[in-house]
Short mmCIF file of C-alpha atoms and ligand atoms in Angstrom, two decimals:
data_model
loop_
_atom_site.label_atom_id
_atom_site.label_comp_id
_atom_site.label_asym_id
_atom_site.label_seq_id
_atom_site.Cartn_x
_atom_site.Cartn_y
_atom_site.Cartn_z
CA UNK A 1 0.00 0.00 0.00
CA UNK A 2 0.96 3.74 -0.38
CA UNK A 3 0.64 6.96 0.22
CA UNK A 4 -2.57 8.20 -1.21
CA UNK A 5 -2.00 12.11 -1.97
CA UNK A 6 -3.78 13.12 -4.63
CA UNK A 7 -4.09 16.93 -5.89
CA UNK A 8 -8.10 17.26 -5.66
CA UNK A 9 -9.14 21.11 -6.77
CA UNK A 10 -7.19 24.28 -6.32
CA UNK A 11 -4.96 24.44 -3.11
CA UNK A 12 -6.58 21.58 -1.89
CA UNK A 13 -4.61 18.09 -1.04
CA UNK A 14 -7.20 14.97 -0.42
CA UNK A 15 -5.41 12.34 2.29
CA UNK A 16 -7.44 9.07 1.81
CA UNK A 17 -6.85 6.83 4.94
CA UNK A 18 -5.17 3.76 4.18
CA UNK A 19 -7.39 1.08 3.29
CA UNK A 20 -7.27 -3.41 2.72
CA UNK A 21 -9.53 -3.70 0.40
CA UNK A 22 -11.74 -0.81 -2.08
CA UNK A 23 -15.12 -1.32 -0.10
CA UNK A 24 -14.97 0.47 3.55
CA UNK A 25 -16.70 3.62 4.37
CA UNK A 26 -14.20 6.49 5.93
CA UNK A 27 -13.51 10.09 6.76
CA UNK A 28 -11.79 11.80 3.61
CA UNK A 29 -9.51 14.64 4.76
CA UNK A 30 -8.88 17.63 2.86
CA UNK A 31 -6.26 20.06 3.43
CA UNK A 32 -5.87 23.50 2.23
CA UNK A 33 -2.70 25.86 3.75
CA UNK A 34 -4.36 26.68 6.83
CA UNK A 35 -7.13 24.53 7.38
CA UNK A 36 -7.85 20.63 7.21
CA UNK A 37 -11.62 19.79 5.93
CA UNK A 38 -13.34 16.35 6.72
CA UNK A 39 -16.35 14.65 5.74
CA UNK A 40 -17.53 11.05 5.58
CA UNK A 41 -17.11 9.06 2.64
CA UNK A 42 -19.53 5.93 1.97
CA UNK A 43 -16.98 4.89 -0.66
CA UNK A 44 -13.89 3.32 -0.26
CA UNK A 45 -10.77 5.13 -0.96
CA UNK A 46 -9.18 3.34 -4.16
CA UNK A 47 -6.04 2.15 -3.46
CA UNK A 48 -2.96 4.27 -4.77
CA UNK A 49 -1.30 3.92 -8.14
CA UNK A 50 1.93 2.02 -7.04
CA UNK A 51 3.78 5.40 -8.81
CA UNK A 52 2.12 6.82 -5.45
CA UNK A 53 5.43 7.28 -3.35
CA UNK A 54 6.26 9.02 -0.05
CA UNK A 55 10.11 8.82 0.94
CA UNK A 56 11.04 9.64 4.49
CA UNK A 57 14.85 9.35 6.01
CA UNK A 58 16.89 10.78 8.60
CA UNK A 59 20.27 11.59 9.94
CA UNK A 60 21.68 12.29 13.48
CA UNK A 61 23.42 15.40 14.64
CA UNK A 62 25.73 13.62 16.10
CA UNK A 63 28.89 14.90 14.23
CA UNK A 64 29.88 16.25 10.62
CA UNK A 65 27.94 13.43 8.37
CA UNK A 66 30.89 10.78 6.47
CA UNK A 67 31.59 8.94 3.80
CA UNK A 68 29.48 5.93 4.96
CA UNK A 69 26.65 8.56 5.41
CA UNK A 70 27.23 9.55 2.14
CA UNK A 71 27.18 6.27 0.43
CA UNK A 72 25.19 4.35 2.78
CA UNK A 73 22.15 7.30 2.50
CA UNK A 74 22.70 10.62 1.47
CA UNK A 75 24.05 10.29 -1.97
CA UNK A 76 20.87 7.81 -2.61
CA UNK A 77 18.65 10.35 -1.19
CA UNK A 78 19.73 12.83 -3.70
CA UNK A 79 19.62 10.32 -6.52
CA UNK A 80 16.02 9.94 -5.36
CA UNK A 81 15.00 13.21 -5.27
CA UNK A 82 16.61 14.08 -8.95
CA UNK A 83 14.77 10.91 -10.04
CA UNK A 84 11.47 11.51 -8.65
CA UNK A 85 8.05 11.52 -10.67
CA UNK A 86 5.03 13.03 -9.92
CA UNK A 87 3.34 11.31 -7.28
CA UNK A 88 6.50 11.08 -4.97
CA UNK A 89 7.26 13.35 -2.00
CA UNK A 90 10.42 13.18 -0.06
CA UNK A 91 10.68 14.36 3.34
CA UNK A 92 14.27 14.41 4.95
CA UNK A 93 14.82 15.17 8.56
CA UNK A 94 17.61 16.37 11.33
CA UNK A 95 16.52 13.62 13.74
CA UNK A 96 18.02 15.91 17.23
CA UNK A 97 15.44 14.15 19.02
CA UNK A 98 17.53 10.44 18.31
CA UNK A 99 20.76 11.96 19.38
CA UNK A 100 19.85 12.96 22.75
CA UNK A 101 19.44 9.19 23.26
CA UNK A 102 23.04 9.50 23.97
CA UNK A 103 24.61 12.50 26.14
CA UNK A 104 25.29 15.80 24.52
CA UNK A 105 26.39 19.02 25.47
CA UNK A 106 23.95 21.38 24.37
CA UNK A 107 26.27 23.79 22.44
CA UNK A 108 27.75 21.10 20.47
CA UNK A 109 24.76 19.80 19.57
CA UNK A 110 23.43 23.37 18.33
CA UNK A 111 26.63 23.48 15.89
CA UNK A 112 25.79 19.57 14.68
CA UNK A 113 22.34 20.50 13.88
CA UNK A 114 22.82 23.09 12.02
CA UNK A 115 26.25 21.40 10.06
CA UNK A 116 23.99 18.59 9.40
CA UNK A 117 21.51 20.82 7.98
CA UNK A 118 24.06 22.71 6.11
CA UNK A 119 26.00 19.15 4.54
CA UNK A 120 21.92 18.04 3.46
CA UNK A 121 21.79 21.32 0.86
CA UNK A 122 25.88 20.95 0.36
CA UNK A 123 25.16 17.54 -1.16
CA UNK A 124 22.56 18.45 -3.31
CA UNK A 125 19.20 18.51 -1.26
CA UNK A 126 16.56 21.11 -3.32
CA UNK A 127 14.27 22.65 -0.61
CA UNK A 128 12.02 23.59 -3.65
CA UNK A 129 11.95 19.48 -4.21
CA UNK A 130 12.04 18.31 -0.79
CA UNK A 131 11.08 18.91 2.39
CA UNK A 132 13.81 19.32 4.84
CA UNK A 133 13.39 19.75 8.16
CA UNK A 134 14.26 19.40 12.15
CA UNK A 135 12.69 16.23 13.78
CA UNK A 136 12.40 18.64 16.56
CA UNK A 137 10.43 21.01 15.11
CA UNK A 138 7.73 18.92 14.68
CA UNK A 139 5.89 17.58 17.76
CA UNK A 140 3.73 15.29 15.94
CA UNK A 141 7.00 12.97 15.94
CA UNK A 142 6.98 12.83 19.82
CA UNK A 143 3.22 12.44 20.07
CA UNK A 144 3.05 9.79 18.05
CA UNK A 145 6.46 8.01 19.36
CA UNK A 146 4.45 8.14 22.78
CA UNK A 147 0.89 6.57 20.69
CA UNK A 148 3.28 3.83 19.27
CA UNK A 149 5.23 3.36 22.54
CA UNK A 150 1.94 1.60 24.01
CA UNK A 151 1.71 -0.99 21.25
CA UNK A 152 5.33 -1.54 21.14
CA UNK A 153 6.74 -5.20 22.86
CA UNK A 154 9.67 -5.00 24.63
CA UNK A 155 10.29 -8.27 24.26
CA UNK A 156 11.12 -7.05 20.71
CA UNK A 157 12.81 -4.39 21.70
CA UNK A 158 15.22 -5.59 23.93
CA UNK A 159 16.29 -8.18 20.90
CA UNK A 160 16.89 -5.19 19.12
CA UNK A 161 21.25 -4.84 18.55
CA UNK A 162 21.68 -0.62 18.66
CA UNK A 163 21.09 -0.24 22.90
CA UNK A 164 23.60 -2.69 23.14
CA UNK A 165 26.14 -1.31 20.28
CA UNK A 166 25.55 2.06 22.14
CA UNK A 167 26.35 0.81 25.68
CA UNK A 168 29.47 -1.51 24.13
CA UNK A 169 27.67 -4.67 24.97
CA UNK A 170 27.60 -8.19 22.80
CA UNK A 171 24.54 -9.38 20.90
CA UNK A 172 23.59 -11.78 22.99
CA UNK A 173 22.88 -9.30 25.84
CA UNK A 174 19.34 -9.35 27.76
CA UNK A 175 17.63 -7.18 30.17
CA UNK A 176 17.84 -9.72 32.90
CA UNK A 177 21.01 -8.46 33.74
CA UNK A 178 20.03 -6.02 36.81
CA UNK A 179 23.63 -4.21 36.07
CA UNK A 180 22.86 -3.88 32.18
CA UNK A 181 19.23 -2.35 33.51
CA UNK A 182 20.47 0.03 35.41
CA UNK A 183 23.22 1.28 32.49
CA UNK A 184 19.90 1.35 30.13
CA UNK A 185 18.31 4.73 29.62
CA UNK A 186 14.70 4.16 28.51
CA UNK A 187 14.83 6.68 25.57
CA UNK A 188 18.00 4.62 24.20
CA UNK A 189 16.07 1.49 24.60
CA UNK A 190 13.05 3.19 22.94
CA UNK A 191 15.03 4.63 19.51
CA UNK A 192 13.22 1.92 17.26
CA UNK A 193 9.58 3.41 18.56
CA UNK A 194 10.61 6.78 17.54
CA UNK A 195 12.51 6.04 14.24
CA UNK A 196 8.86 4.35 13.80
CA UNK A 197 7.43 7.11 14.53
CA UNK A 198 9.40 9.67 12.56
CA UNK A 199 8.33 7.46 8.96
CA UNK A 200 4.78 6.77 9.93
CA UNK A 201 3.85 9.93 10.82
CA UNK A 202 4.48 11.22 7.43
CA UNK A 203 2.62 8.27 5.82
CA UNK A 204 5.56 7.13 4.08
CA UNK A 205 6.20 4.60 2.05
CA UNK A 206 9.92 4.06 1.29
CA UNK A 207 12.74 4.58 3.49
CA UNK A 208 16.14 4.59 2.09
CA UNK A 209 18.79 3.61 4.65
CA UNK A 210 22.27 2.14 5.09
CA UNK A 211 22.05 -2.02 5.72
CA UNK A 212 22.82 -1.29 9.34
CA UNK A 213 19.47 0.04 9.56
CA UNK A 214 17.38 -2.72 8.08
CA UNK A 215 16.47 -4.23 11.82
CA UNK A 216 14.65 -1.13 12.78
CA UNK A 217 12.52 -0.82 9.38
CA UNK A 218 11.50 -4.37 10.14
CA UNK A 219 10.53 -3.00 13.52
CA UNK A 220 8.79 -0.28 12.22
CA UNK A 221 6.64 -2.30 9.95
CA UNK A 222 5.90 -4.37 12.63
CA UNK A 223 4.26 -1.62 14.67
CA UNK A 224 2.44 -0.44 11.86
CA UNK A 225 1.29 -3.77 11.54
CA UNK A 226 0.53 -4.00 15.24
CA UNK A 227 -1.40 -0.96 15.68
CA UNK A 228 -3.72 -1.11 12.39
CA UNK A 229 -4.42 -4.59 13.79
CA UNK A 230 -6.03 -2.53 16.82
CA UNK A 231 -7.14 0.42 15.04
CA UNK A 232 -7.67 -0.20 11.63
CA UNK A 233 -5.75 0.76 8.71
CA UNK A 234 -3.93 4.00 9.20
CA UNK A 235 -0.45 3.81 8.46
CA UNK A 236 1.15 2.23 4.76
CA UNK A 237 3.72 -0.65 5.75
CA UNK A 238 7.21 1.15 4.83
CA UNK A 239 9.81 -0.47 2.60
CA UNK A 240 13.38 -0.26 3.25
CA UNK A 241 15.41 0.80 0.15
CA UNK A 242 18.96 -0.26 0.90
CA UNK A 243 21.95 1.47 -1.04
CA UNK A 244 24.22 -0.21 -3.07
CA UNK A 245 26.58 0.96 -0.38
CA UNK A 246 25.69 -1.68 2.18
CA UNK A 247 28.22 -0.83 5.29
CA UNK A 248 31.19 1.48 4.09
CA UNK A 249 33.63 0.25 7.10
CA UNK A 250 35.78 2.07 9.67
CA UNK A 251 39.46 3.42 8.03
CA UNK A 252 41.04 2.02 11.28
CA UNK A 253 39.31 -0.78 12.41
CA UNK A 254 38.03 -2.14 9.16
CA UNK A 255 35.63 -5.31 10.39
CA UNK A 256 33.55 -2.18 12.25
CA UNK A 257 31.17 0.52 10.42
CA UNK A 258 32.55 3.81 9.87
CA UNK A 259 30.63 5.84 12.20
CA UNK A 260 30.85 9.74 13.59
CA UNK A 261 31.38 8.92 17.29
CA UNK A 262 34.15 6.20 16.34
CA UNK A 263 36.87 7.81 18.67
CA UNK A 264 39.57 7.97 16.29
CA UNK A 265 39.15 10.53 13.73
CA UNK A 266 41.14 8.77 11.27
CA UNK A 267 38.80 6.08 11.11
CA UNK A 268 36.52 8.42 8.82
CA UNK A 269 36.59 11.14 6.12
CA UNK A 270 34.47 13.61 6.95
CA UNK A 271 32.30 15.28 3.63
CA UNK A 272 33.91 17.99 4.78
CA UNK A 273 37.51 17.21 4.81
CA UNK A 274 39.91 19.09 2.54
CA UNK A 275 42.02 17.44 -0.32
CA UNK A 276 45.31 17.01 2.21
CA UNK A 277 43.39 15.57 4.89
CA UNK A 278 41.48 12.98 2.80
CA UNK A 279 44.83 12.00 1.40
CA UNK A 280 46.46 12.09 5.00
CA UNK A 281 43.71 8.93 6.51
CA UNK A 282 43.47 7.59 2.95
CA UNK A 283 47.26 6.69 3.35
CA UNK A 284 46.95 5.73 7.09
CA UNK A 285 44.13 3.29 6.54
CA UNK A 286 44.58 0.16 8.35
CA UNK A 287 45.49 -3.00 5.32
CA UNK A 288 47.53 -6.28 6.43
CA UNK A 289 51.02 -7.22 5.49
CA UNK A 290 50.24 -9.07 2.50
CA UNK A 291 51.57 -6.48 -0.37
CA UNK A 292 49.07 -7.61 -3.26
CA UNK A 293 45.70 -6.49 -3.65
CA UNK A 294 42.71 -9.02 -3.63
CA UNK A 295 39.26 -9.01 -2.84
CA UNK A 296 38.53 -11.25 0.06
CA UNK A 297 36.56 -8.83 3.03
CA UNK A 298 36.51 -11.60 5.10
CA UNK A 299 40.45 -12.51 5.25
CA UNK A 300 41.49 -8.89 4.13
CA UNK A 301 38.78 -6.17 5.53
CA UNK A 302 40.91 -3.58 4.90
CA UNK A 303 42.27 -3.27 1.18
CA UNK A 304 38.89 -4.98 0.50
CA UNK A 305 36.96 -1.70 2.07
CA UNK A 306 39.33 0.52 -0.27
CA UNK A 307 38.68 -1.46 -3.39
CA UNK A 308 34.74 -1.19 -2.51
CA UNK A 309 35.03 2.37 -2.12
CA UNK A 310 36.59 2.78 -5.18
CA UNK A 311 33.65 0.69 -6.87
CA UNK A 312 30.96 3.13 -5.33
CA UNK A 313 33.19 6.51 -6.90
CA UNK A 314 34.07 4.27 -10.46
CA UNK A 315 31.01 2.11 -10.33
CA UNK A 316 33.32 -0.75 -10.94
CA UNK A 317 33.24 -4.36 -9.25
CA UNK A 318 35.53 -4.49 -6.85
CA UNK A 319 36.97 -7.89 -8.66
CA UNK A 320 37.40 -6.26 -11.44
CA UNK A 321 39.65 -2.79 -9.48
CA UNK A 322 41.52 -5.81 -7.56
CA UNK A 323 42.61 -6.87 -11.06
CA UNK A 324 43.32 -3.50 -12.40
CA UNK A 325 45.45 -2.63 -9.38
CA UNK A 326 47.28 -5.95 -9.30
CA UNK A 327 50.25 -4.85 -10.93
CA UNK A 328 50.72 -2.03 -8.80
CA UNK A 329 51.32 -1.01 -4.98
CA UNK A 330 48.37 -0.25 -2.69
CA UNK A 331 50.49 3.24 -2.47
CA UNK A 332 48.97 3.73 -6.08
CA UNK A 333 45.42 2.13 -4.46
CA UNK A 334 45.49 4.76 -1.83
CA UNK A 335 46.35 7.51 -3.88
CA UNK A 336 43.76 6.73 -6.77
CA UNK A 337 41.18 6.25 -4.23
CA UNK A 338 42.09 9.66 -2.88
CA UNK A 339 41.86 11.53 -6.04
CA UNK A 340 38.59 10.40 -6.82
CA UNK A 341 37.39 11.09 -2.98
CA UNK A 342 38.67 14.19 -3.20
CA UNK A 343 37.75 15.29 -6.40
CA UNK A 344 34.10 13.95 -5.76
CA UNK A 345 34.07 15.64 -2.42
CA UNK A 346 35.44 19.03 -3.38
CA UNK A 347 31.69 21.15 -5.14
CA UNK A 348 30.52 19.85 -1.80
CA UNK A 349 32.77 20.86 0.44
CA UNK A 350 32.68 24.29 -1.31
CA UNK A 351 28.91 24.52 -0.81
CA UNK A 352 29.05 23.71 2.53
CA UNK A 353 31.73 26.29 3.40
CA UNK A 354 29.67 29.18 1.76
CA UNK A 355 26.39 28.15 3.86
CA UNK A 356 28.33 27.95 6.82
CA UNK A 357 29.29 31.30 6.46
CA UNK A 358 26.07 32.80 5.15
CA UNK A 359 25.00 35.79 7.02
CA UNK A 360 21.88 36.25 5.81
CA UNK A 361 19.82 33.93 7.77
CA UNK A 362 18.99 31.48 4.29
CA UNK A 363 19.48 27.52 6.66
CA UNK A 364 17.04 28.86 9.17
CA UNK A 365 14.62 30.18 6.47
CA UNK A 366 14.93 26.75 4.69
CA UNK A 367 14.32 24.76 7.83
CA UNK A 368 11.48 26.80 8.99
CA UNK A 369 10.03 26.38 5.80
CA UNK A 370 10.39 22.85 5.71
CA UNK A 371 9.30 22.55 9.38
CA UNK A 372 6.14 24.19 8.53
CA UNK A 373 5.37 21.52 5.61
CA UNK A 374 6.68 18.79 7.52
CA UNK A 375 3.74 19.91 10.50
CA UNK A 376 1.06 20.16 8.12
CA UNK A 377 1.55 16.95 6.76
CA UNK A 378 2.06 15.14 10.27
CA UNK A 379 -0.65 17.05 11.43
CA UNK A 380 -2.91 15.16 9.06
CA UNK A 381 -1.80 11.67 10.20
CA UNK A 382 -2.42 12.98 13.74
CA UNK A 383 -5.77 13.60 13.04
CA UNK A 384 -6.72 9.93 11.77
CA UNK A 385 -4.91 8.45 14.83
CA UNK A 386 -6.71 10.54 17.28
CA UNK A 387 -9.56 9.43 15.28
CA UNK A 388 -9.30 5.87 15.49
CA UNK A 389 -8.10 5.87 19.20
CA UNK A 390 -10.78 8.14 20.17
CA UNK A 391 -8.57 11.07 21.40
N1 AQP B 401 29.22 3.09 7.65
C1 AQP B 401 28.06 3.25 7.02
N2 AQP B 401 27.87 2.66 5.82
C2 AQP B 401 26.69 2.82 5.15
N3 AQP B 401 25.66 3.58 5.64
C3 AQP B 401 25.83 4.18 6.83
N4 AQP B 401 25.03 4.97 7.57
C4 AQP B 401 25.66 5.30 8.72
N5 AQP B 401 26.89 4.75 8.75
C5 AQP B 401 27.02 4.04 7.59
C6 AQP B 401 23.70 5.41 7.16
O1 AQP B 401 23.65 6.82 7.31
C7 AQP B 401 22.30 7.19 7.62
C8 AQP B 401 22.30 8.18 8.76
O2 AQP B 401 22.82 7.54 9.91
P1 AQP B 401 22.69 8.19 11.34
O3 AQP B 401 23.63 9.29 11.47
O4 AQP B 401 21.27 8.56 11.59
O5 AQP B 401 22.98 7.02 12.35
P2 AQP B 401 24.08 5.93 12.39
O6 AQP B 401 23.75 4.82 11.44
O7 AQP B 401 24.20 5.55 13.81
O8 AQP B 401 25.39 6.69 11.85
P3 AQP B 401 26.78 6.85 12.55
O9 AQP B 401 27.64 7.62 11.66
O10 AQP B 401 27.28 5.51 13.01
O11 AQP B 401 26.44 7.77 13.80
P4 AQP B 401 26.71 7.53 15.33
O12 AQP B 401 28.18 7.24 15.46
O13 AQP B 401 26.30 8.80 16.00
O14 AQP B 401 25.88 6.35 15.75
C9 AQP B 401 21.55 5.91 7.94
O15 AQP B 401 20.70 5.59 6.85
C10 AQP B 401 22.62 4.87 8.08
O16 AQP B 401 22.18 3.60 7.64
#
């Protein structure tokens, strides 16, 4: 199922609620800029043309986004955007709300919000073509996280693999530990119910993510599942879109992710970085002693991460670079690969800089613009689960 937006008459947007089969009776909503209109409709609303999309993704402010960022979500939320037909709207969000799951100090997370707001437009993000906005800025994400929170199942939850990533604990960890319990913040334990709750709320439909966040789209299907059980059908069930760039892995420590709060800084390039300092951790990156290069990212995670990120710059298999580069060094690896980073990196980089150091007040403008559309649409959702649950 999808999104149903459909442009009905001047100004005026018609949200269907989401419905099995084409024979139920409903409320129809209607929005216009300032006002939503309802009225009861004997017919069913006809299920969406699967051209019908809604996209919805996020990122944390919890440092300058990456290269596995990049890869793993950004870049494909560009693509997506350029790409789009009529029928598709794409809503991209700041999630603050997410980061606080870990502690922050307030200023620094002021200057992350608003460089992760800033690297969005840098990589290409259109606020004419998509809404952008602060998770924060829109309550409707927190009321509905709480709404959500009281179909959730903890026993699902606590299977769940980020609280324990976060607090540096195996797999295999449960809650019956009392001293994992009392390490356990409730909000960390609870990110899957909000990340739920940020992609339902705006009806959506497709949610393009890195792999390491396919567990929590399964969760968040789940609870749509769960509560339209209850309730009856409200929310779409949202597909993951996974980029080609599965898991782009640490520069350091190559079996792990590369991830902003890794604590060496060499273990990422920042989109950000300049030319010298992408070639500095290019060259550092951790390989083996074994001077050839092959493809094997089991046995050799670290020239095997290099020749993969080449692929995703020279959309080339990574079989096919280990060949190219066989008669060579991995010196001449490391410095092709940082060419192309560089060289990809640079228009972006540029961009960022100059809305960094804009005076004039244009990232607030864009984001209180987007908040406003982000609201309105939320809003609208709101409305039908209130509905339903008889608030
Ligand atoms: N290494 C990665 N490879 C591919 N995709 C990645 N993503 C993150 N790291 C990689 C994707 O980036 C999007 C935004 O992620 P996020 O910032 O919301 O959360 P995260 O996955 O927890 O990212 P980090 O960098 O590891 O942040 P910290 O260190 O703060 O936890 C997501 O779509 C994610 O899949």
């Amino acid at each position: 199922m999808h999104a149903n937006i459909g442009r009905c008459g001047q100004g005026l947007t018609k949200i269907p609620r989401f419905g099995s089969n084409c024979l139920r009776s409903g409320f129809v909503y209607w929005q216009s800029n300032s006002h939503c209109f309802r009225r009861w409709s004997s017919f069913q609303t006809p299920r969406s043309p699967d051209t019908t999309r809604t996209i919805f993704s996020g990122i944390q402010p919890t440092g300058v986004p990456h290269l596995g960022n990049y890869l793993g979500a950004l870049r494909e939320w560009v693509r997506l955007q350029n790409d789009t037909t009529e029928g598709t709207t794409l809503y991209f969000s700041i999630v603050d709300l997410h980061a606080l799951t870990v502690p922050q100090e307030s200023a620094q997370l002021r200057r992350w919000r608003k460089e992760a707001f800033a690297t969005l437009l840098a990589v290409g993000l259109d606020p004419s073509r998509s809404t952008i906005f602060y998770q924060s800025s829109v309550q409707a994400h927190a009321e509905l996280f709480w709404i959500l929170c009281t179909v959730a199942s903890m026993g699902y939850l606590s299977r769940m693999t980020q609280w324990k990533s976060k607090l540096q604990l195996p797999d295999d960890t449960t809650l019956d530990n009392s001293a994992t319990r009392s390490r356990l913040r409730l909000g960390l334990f609870a990110y899957p119910v909000l990340q739920a709750a940020d992609i339902l709320v705006h009806r959506a439909t497709h949610v393009p993510v890195g792999e390491d966040q396919k567990q929590h789209l399964e969760f968040s299907r789940n609870i749509a599942n769960s509560f339209n059980h209850i309730y009856g059908s409200v929310f779409p069930s949202p597909e993951a879109l996974i980029s080609p760039a599965k898991r782009v892995m640490s520069l350091k420590e190559p079996t792990l992710k590369m991830s902003k709060s890794h604590v060496d800084e060499r273990s990422r390039i920042l989109l950000t970085d300049s030319p010298d300092e992408i070639h500095k951790k290019i060259k550092a990156a951790l390989t083996d002693s074994d001077t050839m290069i092959t493809y094997d990212p089991i046995r050799r995670p670290g020239v095997s991460n290099l020749l993969e990120l080449l692929g995703h710059f020279e959309g080339k298999s990574c079989q096919d670079l280990a060949l190219e580069f066989q008669s060579t060094s991995l010196r001449a690896l490391k410095e092709n690969l940082a060419s192309y980073i560089s060289n990809h990196l640079r228009p972006i980089r540029d961009k960022y800089i100059s809305l960094m150091d804009d005076k004039t007040g244009y990232l607030d403008d864009v984001s209180e613009q987007g908040a406003r559309a982000a609201r309105a649409n939320a809003e609208l959702t709101m409305r039908q689960v209130r509905e339903v649950m008889g608030l």
